[in-house]
């Protein structure tokens, strides 16, 4: 009976060690802008080969973690579970709720609203969110419509201010985890543009952009083990200037899962490109995994996997 409380009360700082592991990555400094249109007709599939296979695999793992942490967890935590009702600066937040007494939020308008998360950590929110629920059940899935929504996290560490900025435009569906509850949720039916930027003292050191089409990030808590599973499915277009141009298709079966080790201990993640070219991550236990590119396999260890997914630890600040 206490498992939902245990997970729901986890601080954001504990998540990288949980969520990132599952997604076969581990870091936590990551927030970027996002856009929400489906790939255009001129976007072509990327041919997966020995030169780009692990780069593409890393992109998928990074997006999986970003959607789980900066999108699902942060959006649910600060807009639904522990909603910001006032700003710690001269920014504004305006909320609309259901009129029937349930009190669930239906719309939020943030305008440069800074929320203090601690003596050295701030979160700046900007943009519009609209929520539509499937039913009156408190655990009901719900649709989120995000317009120019920006989550900008900053943390002062020894005089250096680290930041990740995430932006999304588009629609996605949230299904609260039946064991852990919100802010933990699976994402599905995502059609959006997503962007992320990692900063140090306001200098952008790392930026990525993607377009997600019919995209899902399933998330599940195992009541028996206390571990978690995570994955990604759908079409991912890489749209940033420093990324391979084109789209890839993603599937995770079974989910990458962990029993709280530093890396996933089971699961398969497959990235498919043009002409049925592919790269697959296969995890048998937490100490090693196999990356297979078009039939050619390579053994890697947990450290390799973490570096592949988030080499700059961009997703780790304040998480």
Short mmCIF file of C-alpha atoms in Angstrom, two decimals:
data_model
loop_
_atom_site.label_atom_id
_atom_site.label_comp_id
_atom_site.label_asym_id
_atom_site.label_seq_id
_atom_site.Cartn_x
_atom_site.Cartn_y
_atom_site.Cartn_z
CA UNK A 1 0.00 0.00 0.00
CA UNK A 2 2.88 2.40 0.51
CA UNK A 3 4.49 1.91 -2.91
CA UNK A 4 2.56 4.72 -4.66
CA UNK A 5 3.61 7.18 -1.96
CA UNK A 6 7.20 6.06 -2.18
CA UNK A 7 7.43 6.75 -5.89
CA UNK A 8 5.25 9.82 -6.00
CA UNK A 9 7.35 11.47 -3.32
CA UNK A 10 10.67 10.89 -5.05
CA UNK A 11 12.47 14.19 -5.63
CA UNK A 12 13.34 15.13 -9.18
CA UNK A 13 17.01 14.74 -8.23
CA UNK A 14 16.49 11.00 -7.71
CA UNK A 15 14.98 10.42 -11.13
CA UNK A 16 18.08 10.23 -13.31
CA UNK A 17 19.25 7.27 -11.35
CA UNK A 18 15.91 5.60 -11.99
CA UNK A 19 14.46 6.81 -15.24
CA UNK A 20 17.70 7.29 -17.09
CA UNK A 21 18.81 3.84 -16.22
CA UNK A 22 15.72 2.37 -17.68
CA UNK A 23 16.08 4.28 -20.84
CA UNK A 24 19.60 2.97 -21.09
CA UNK A 25 20.99 6.30 -20.30
CA UNK A 26 21.96 8.21 -17.28
CA UNK A 27 22.26 11.86 -16.89
CA UNK A 28 19.97 14.66 -16.06
CA UNK A 29 20.82 18.11 -17.41
CA UNK A 30 18.47 18.23 -20.33
CA UNK A 31 15.78 20.69 -21.49
CA UNK A 32 15.07 21.80 -25.04
CA UNK A 33 12.60 23.54 -27.32
CA UNK A 34 10.12 21.50 -29.22
CA UNK A 35 7.91 21.86 -32.32
CA UNK A 36 4.73 20.05 -33.16
CA UNK A 37 4.18 19.34 -36.84
CA UNK A 38 4.50 15.92 -38.44
CA UNK A 39 7.48 15.33 -40.71
CA UNK A 40 7.07 17.01 -44.08
CA UNK A 41 7.01 15.14 -47.36
CA UNK A 42 10.59 16.19 -48.03
CA UNK A 43 11.90 14.43 -44.92
CA UNK A 44 13.51 11.10 -45.73
CA UNK A 45 14.44 8.08 -43.69
CA UNK A 46 18.03 7.98 -42.46
CA UNK A 47 20.06 4.99 -43.60
CA UNK A 48 21.54 3.39 -40.49
CA UNK A 49 25.17 2.37 -40.92
CA UNK A 50 28.30 1.72 -38.87
CA UNK A 51 29.13 5.44 -38.77
CA UNK A 52 25.82 6.78 -37.46
CA UNK A 53 24.21 3.81 -35.70
CA UNK A 54 25.27 4.62 -32.15
CA UNK A 55 24.65 8.33 -32.67
CA UNK A 56 21.06 7.54 -33.66
CA UNK A 57 20.68 5.14 -30.74
CA UNK A 58 21.90 7.87 -28.41
CA UNK A 59 19.40 10.35 -29.88
CA UNK A 60 16.54 7.96 -29.17
CA UNK A 61 17.65 7.28 -25.60
CA UNK A 62 18.12 10.99 -24.97
CA UNK A 63 14.62 11.81 -26.25
CA UNK A 64 13.17 8.98 -24.16
CA UNK A 65 14.72 10.41 -21.02
CA UNK A 66 13.83 13.96 -21.95
CA UNK A 67 10.18 13.05 -22.47
CA UNK A 68 10.11 11.13 -19.18
CA UNK A 69 11.90 13.75 -17.05
CA UNK A 70 11.56 17.22 -18.51
CA UNK A 71 8.20 16.71 -20.18
CA UNK A 72 6.08 14.14 -18.31
CA UNK A 73 7.53 14.47 -14.79
CA UNK A 74 8.14 18.23 -14.70
CA UNK A 75 4.92 19.15 -16.47
CA UNK A 76 2.84 16.95 -14.19
CA UNK A 77 4.67 17.92 -11.01
CA UNK A 78 4.52 21.70 -11.37
CA UNK A 79 1.26 22.02 -13.28
CA UNK A 80 -0.87 19.22 -11.75
CA UNK A 81 0.55 17.53 -8.62
CA UNK A 82 2.12 20.52 -6.86
CA UNK A 83 0.87 23.29 -9.12
CA UNK A 84 2.51 26.67 -9.20
CA UNK A 85 -0.12 29.21 -8.14
CA UNK A 86 2.23 32.18 -7.87
CA UNK A 87 5.61 33.20 -9.24
CA UNK A 88 8.75 34.10 -7.31
CA UNK A 89 9.41 37.00 -9.66
CA UNK A 90 7.27 39.52 -11.55
CA UNK A 91 6.10 36.82 -13.97
CA UNK A 92 2.52 35.57 -13.98
CA UNK A 93 0.58 32.31 -13.95
CA UNK A 94 -3.13 32.07 -14.73
CA UNK A 95 -4.99 28.80 -14.14
CA UNK A 96 -8.44 27.58 -15.12
CA UNK A 97 -10.07 24.59 -13.38
CA UNK A 98 -13.08 22.36 -13.82
CA UNK A 99 -16.23 24.03 -12.46
CA UNK A 100 -17.72 20.84 -11.01
CA UNK A 101 -15.73 20.85 -7.79
CA UNK A 102 -13.14 18.32 -8.90
CA UNK A 103 -10.69 21.17 -9.20
CA UNK A 104 -8.64 19.61 -11.99
CA UNK A 105 -6.73 22.11 -14.06
CA UNK A 106 -7.99 22.68 -17.59
CA UNK A 107 -5.68 25.47 -18.78
CA UNK A 108 -2.55 27.29 -17.64
CA UNK A 109 -0.92 30.41 -19.07
CA UNK A 110 2.65 30.97 -17.84
CA UNK A 111 4.43 34.23 -18.59
CA UNK A 112 8.08 34.08 -17.52
CA UNK A 113 7.08 32.57 -14.19
CA UNK A 114 10.04 31.68 -11.96
CA UNK A 115 9.58 29.01 -9.32
CA UNK A 116 12.22 28.53 -6.64
CA UNK A 117 13.03 24.83 -6.13
CA UNK A 118 15.69 25.47 -3.49
CA UNK A 119 18.42 27.91 -2.50
CA UNK A 120 20.40 27.27 -5.70
CA UNK A 121 17.76 26.03 -8.15
CA UNK A 122 15.07 27.82 -10.15
CA UNK A 123 12.57 26.73 -12.78
CA UNK A 124 11.26 29.27 -15.29
CA UNK A 125 7.99 28.40 -17.06
CA UNK A 126 6.51 30.12 -20.09
CA UNK A 127 3.77 29.30 -22.59
CA UNK A 128 0.31 27.76 -22.61
CA UNK A 129 -1.01 24.34 -21.59
CA UNK A 130 -4.54 22.95 -22.02
CA UNK A 131 -5.79 19.72 -20.41
CA UNK A 132 -8.71 17.49 -21.42
CA UNK A 133 -9.60 14.43 -19.31
CA UNK A 134 -11.11 11.16 -20.51
CA UNK A 135 -13.33 10.76 -17.44
CA UNK A 136 -14.08 11.99 -13.94
CA UNK A 137 -11.82 9.32 -12.44
CA UNK A 138 -8.92 11.00 -10.55
CA UNK A 139 -6.53 8.63 -12.33
CA UNK A 140 -8.02 9.34 -15.75
CA UNK A 141 -5.72 9.65 -18.76
CA UNK A 142 -5.67 13.16 -20.21
CA UNK A 143 -4.68 15.05 -23.33
CA UNK A 144 -2.22 17.94 -23.13
CA UNK A 145 -2.06 20.68 -25.74
CA UNK A 146 1.20 22.62 -25.35
CA UNK A 147 1.82 25.87 -27.20
CA UNK A 148 5.29 27.38 -27.04
CA UNK A 149 5.69 25.81 -23.61
CA UNK A 150 9.19 26.32 -22.21
CA UNK A 151 10.66 24.76 -19.07
CA UNK A 152 13.98 26.38 -18.17
CA UNK A 153 15.80 24.78 -15.23
CA UNK A 154 18.85 26.48 -13.67
CA UNK A 155 21.10 25.31 -10.84
CA UNK A 156 24.06 27.13 -9.28
CA UNK A 157 26.89 24.71 -8.54
CA UNK A 158 29.97 26.34 -7.04
CA UNK A 159 29.40 29.62 -8.81
CA UNK A 160 28.64 28.14 -12.24
CA UNK A 161 25.00 28.21 -13.30
CA UNK A 162 24.03 25.11 -15.25
CA UNK A 163 20.80 25.00 -17.18
CA UNK A 164 18.57 22.92 -19.38
CA UNK A 165 15.84 24.47 -21.42
CA UNK A 166 13.09 22.36 -22.97
CA UNK A 167 10.48 23.64 -25.40
CA UNK A 168 7.51 21.78 -26.82
CA UNK A 169 4.75 22.62 -29.23
CA UNK A 170 2.04 20.09 -29.94
CA UNK A 171 -0.18 17.45 -28.40
CA UNK A 172 0.42 14.39 -26.26
CA UNK A 173 -1.55 12.02 -24.09
CA UNK A 174 -0.64 11.23 -20.48
CA UNK A 175 -1.68 8.05 -18.66
CA UNK A 176 -0.82 8.18 -14.93
CA UNK A 177 1.12 5.15 -13.78
CA UNK A 178 -1.37 2.87 -11.95
CA UNK A 179 1.20 2.02 -9.25
CA UNK A 180 3.19 5.21 -8.70
CA UNK A 181 0.59 7.74 -9.84
CA UNK A 182 1.43 11.23 -11.04
CA UNK A 183 3.86 12.79 -11.73
CA UNK A 184 4.90 9.43 -13.24
CA UNK A 185 3.04 8.81 -16.48
CA UNK A 186 3.25 7.09 -19.83
CA UNK A 187 3.17 9.32 -22.90
CA UNK A 188 1.34 8.32 -26.08
CA UNK A 189 -0.09 9.82 -29.27
CA UNK A 190 2.56 12.54 -29.20
CA UNK A 191 2.62 14.77 -32.25
CA UNK A 192 4.92 17.62 -31.42
CA UNK A 193 8.13 19.51 -31.95
CA UNK A 194 10.64 19.19 -29.15
CA UNK A 195 13.79 21.17 -28.50
CA UNK A 196 16.47 21.02 -25.83
CA UNK A 197 19.36 23.25 -24.90
CA UNK A 198 22.10 22.74 -22.30
CA UNK A 199 23.69 25.91 -20.91
CA UNK A 200 26.50 26.99 -18.65
CA UNK A 201 26.34 30.59 -17.42
CA UNK A 202 23.80 31.36 -20.18
CA UNK A 203 26.12 30.02 -22.88
CA UNK A 204 24.53 27.34 -25.03
CA UNK A 205 26.86 24.33 -25.22
CA UNK A 206 24.51 21.71 -26.61
CA UNK A 207 21.29 21.99 -28.61
CA UNK A 208 19.03 19.45 -30.26
CA UNK A 209 15.69 19.50 -32.03
CA UNK A 210 13.25 16.75 -32.96
CA UNK A 211 9.81 16.17 -34.42
CA UNK A 212 7.79 13.35 -32.86
CA UNK A 213 5.03 11.65 -34.83
CA UNK A 214 2.61 9.13 -33.29
CA UNK A 215 5.24 8.78 -30.58
CA UNK A 216 4.92 6.97 -27.26
CA UNK A 217 7.10 6.67 -24.16
CA UNK A 218 5.61 3.86 -22.05
CA UNK A 219 6.51 3.87 -18.38
CA UNK A 220 5.70 1.20 -15.79
CA UNK A 221 6.53 0.52 -12.15
CA UNK A 222 6.92 -3.11 -11.04
CA UNK A 223 5.05 -3.51 -7.77
CA UNK A 224 6.90 -6.73 -6.91
CA UNK A 225 10.48 -5.51 -7.43
CA UNK A 226 10.16 -1.73 -7.09
CA UNK A 227 11.92 -1.45 -10.44
CA UNK A 228 10.72 0.40 -13.51
CA UNK A 229 10.41 -0.10 -17.24
CA UNK A 230 10.58 2.49 -19.99
CA UNK A 231 10.66 2.56 -23.76
CA UNK A 232 9.95 4.50 -26.94
CA UNK A 233 7.82 3.79 -30.00
CA UNK A 234 7.00 5.83 -33.07
CA UNK A 235 8.67 8.07 -35.63
CA UNK A 236 11.41 10.50 -34.66
CA UNK A 237 12.70 13.17 -37.04
CA UNK A 238 16.01 14.84 -36.27
CA UNK A 239 15.72 18.49 -37.22
CA UNK A 240 18.63 20.30 -35.54
CA UNK A 241 21.49 21.76 -37.63
CA UNK A 242 24.11 19.51 -35.99
CA UNK A 243 22.09 16.28 -36.18
CA UNK A 244 21.73 13.71 -38.96
CA UNK A 245 18.88 14.91 -41.20
CA UNK A 246 15.82 12.71 -41.65
CA UNK A 247 13.65 10.33 -39.65
CA UNK A 248 13.96 6.95 -37.95
CA UNK A 249 11.37 4.56 -36.56
CA UNK A 250 11.68 3.36 -32.98
CA UNK A 251 10.37 0.37 -31.05
CA UNK A 252 11.06 -1.07 -27.60
CA UNK A 253 10.01 -4.67 -26.96
CA UNK A 254 10.28 -5.66 -24.21
CA UNK A 255 10.67 -2.41 -22.28
CA UNK A 256 14.10 -1.51 -20.97
CA UNK A 257 13.80 -2.22 -17.27
CA UNK A 258 15.86 -1.97 -14.13
CA UNK A 259 15.67 -3.19 -10.57
CA UNK A 260 17.37 0.03 -9.43
CA UNK A 261 20.82 -0.75 -10.86
CA UNK A 262 22.82 1.94 -12.65
CA UNK A 263 21.82 0.58 -16.04
CA UNK A 264 18.91 -1.41 -17.47
CA UNK A 265 19.09 -5.14 -16.80
CA UNK A 266 16.77 -6.27 -19.61
CA UNK A 267 15.00 -5.07 -22.72
CA UNK A 268 15.44 -4.42 -26.45
CA UNK A 269 15.41 -1.06 -28.25
CA UNK A 270 15.41 -1.06 -32.06
CA UNK A 271 15.97 1.90 -34.38
CA UNK A 272 15.03 1.28 -38.02
CA UNK A 273 16.01 3.48 -40.96
CA UNK A 274 15.92 3.45 -44.74
CA UNK A 275 15.90 0.10 -46.52
CA UNK A 276 15.31 -1.82 -43.27
CA UNK A 277 18.72 -0.77 -41.97
CA UNK A 278 18.77 -0.90 -38.19
CA UNK A 279 20.60 -0.71 -34.91
CA UNK A 280 19.40 -2.67 -31.88
CA UNK A 281 20.30 -2.42 -28.22
CA UNK A 282 19.81 -5.74 -26.42
CA UNK A 283 20.24 -5.84 -22.64
CA UNK A 284 20.57 -9.14 -20.78
CA UNK A 285 21.83 -7.82 -17.44
CA UNK A 286 22.97 -4.53 -15.92
CA UNK A 287 26.69 -5.03 -16.50
CA UNK A 288 26.68 -5.32 -20.29
CA UNK A 289 24.61 -4.96 -23.42
CA UNK A 290 24.93 -5.75 -27.11
CA UNK A 291 24.60 -3.19 -29.92
CA UNK A 292 23.84 -4.84 -33.27
CA UNK A 293 24.09 -2.76 -36.45
CA UNK A 294 22.78 -4.44 -39.59
CA UNK A 295 23.84 -7.83 -38.24
CA UNK A 296 27.21 -6.80 -36.77
CA UNK A 297 27.31 -6.99 -32.96
CA UNK A 298 29.42 -5.14 -30.39
CA UNK A 299 29.54 -5.74 -26.64
CA UNK A 300 29.43 -2.67 -24.40
CA UNK A 301 29.36 -2.12 -20.64
CA UNK A 302 27.17 0.05 -18.42
CA UNK A 303 29.51 3.05 -18.61
CA UNK A 304 29.48 2.95 -22.40
CA UNK A 305 25.72 2.94 -22.35
CA UNK A 306 25.45 5.95 -20.05
CA UNK A 307 27.93 7.92 -22.16
CA UNK A 308 26.06 7.04 -25.33
CA UNK A 309 22.77 8.39 -24.06
CA UNK A 310 23.88 11.61 -22.39
CA UNK A 311 27.62 12.26 -22.86
CA UNK A 312 27.45 15.77 -21.33
CA UNK A 313 25.23 14.70 -18.39
CA UNK A 314 22.91 17.41 -19.69
CA UNK A 315 19.86 15.90 -18.01
CA UNK A 316 21.26 15.68 -14.53
CA UNK A 317 21.04 19.17 -13.13
CA UNK A 318 18.59 19.48 -10.28
CA UNK A 319 17.12 16.08 -11.04
#
